[in-house]
């Protein structure tokens, strides 16, 4: 499969190798899910299924009850059916499903999209905490569809990584702390910061500073970077991720959310 460096270099313009890898990822995904995401009703159900709580039965029952009461007839049942096929899928396959769902979801009316987006927020908030996957999923949806249904605004700004360095460091700190599988995060963080600053003493954000809410705020500010500075930040992300020679599911989640939030979507699948 394409390596993170190749994937990040191709942000916004996938190569043939990325397309081949995406086809392989899709081929390993249950056919019934692939069929569902190709029409608007099923596509919504699959996205909802990705947000159902797999650990807390009480939260999940509350989510299903919400779908039963607040969405189209049959949504709760179809969502539950889709959810039964998700436990063995990787983050890569789950994001591929969201990307495949985008063309069908683009056919929603403005009102239908507002209802769908509200339901996504409600399901994500049901357990009263936002995890990295839920955050990344919403960023990808907002990039793929939000611009179609909301007022247009420039995708890039004029700020530099130097000017917004604390926000850049928070992204790298989150990747290092969440993605190193228990290994000390400092070396991966230093590897990433080397792409942005020559100062070797940049302070690594604490674990408390690398929460999902702080990550979201940082990405929202970093939307103002120039295209070249966004490329530099993604290069720094790549150095952080590849420092230990492997890419984890958590790193895929953070990377997809960051890239979508920067309006630099990654190719169809990353590994």
Phi, psi and omega in degrees: 000156178301142178276159182309321181299315180296319181296315182291325177295333183264011180308125180086348181212079183299145179266176178299322180297320179294320180295321178296316179296320178300319179298322179293316178300316181293322181297335181267006180261138181309133184299325182296326176291319179297323178293319182298317187287356183270358174226152192305317182294310180296323180299317178297319181296320179295317178298316177300318181300323180296340183259355179292138182289121182269353185251328185246109183298323181295316179297316181299318178298321178295320179295315181295322178297320177299313180298320181296325186267330192246358181234179183302151177305135178091350183296314183300317182294315180293324178295316179297321179296316179295320182299329182293343182260000187268334189306327184266004181276146175280167175302323180301314179293323180294317178293327176298321178297318179297317179296320178292333180283338187304314179300321179291319180292335179293343179276356178293150172285168179302319179294317178296320179295318179299319178295315179300312182294323177295321178294320177301313179298318181297315181295320180294329183270358187299327180266009177061024171208144181255122178264174186297321180295315179298318179297312181296319179302315180293323178297317180295316178299314182296325178289312185292324188237331185303320182292333179288328186252359180232166182304139181290142174215156182301135182285342182229164179235208184236008182279158180251161176295330178298316182292324183252029185305317179303324178289321176298317181295328178294320178298313181294323178296319178296317178298317182292318184283322183272338192253001186264007173059041177091348178284150179309127186279343188302314181300320179294320178298315180297321178300320180290316184294337180297340178277347186245329184213147178276350178286121183274005185249020179302132183285129177282129179301146178290167178301322180295330180279351185253026178289172183296320181297316179293322177299317181297315179299317181297314180297321179299321178290323184286351172303335185280358178294155172289162177304318180295321180289328174295321177298319179296320178295319178294326175297319178296321176299317181298318180295323179295314183294317188274359182303322182265005175081007177214160180243122182266165177303320181295320178296321176300317181298311181297315183298317179296317179295316179297311182298318179295319179295334179271002185062035175234064187301143179282162175302168189308332178209142178232148181224000000 
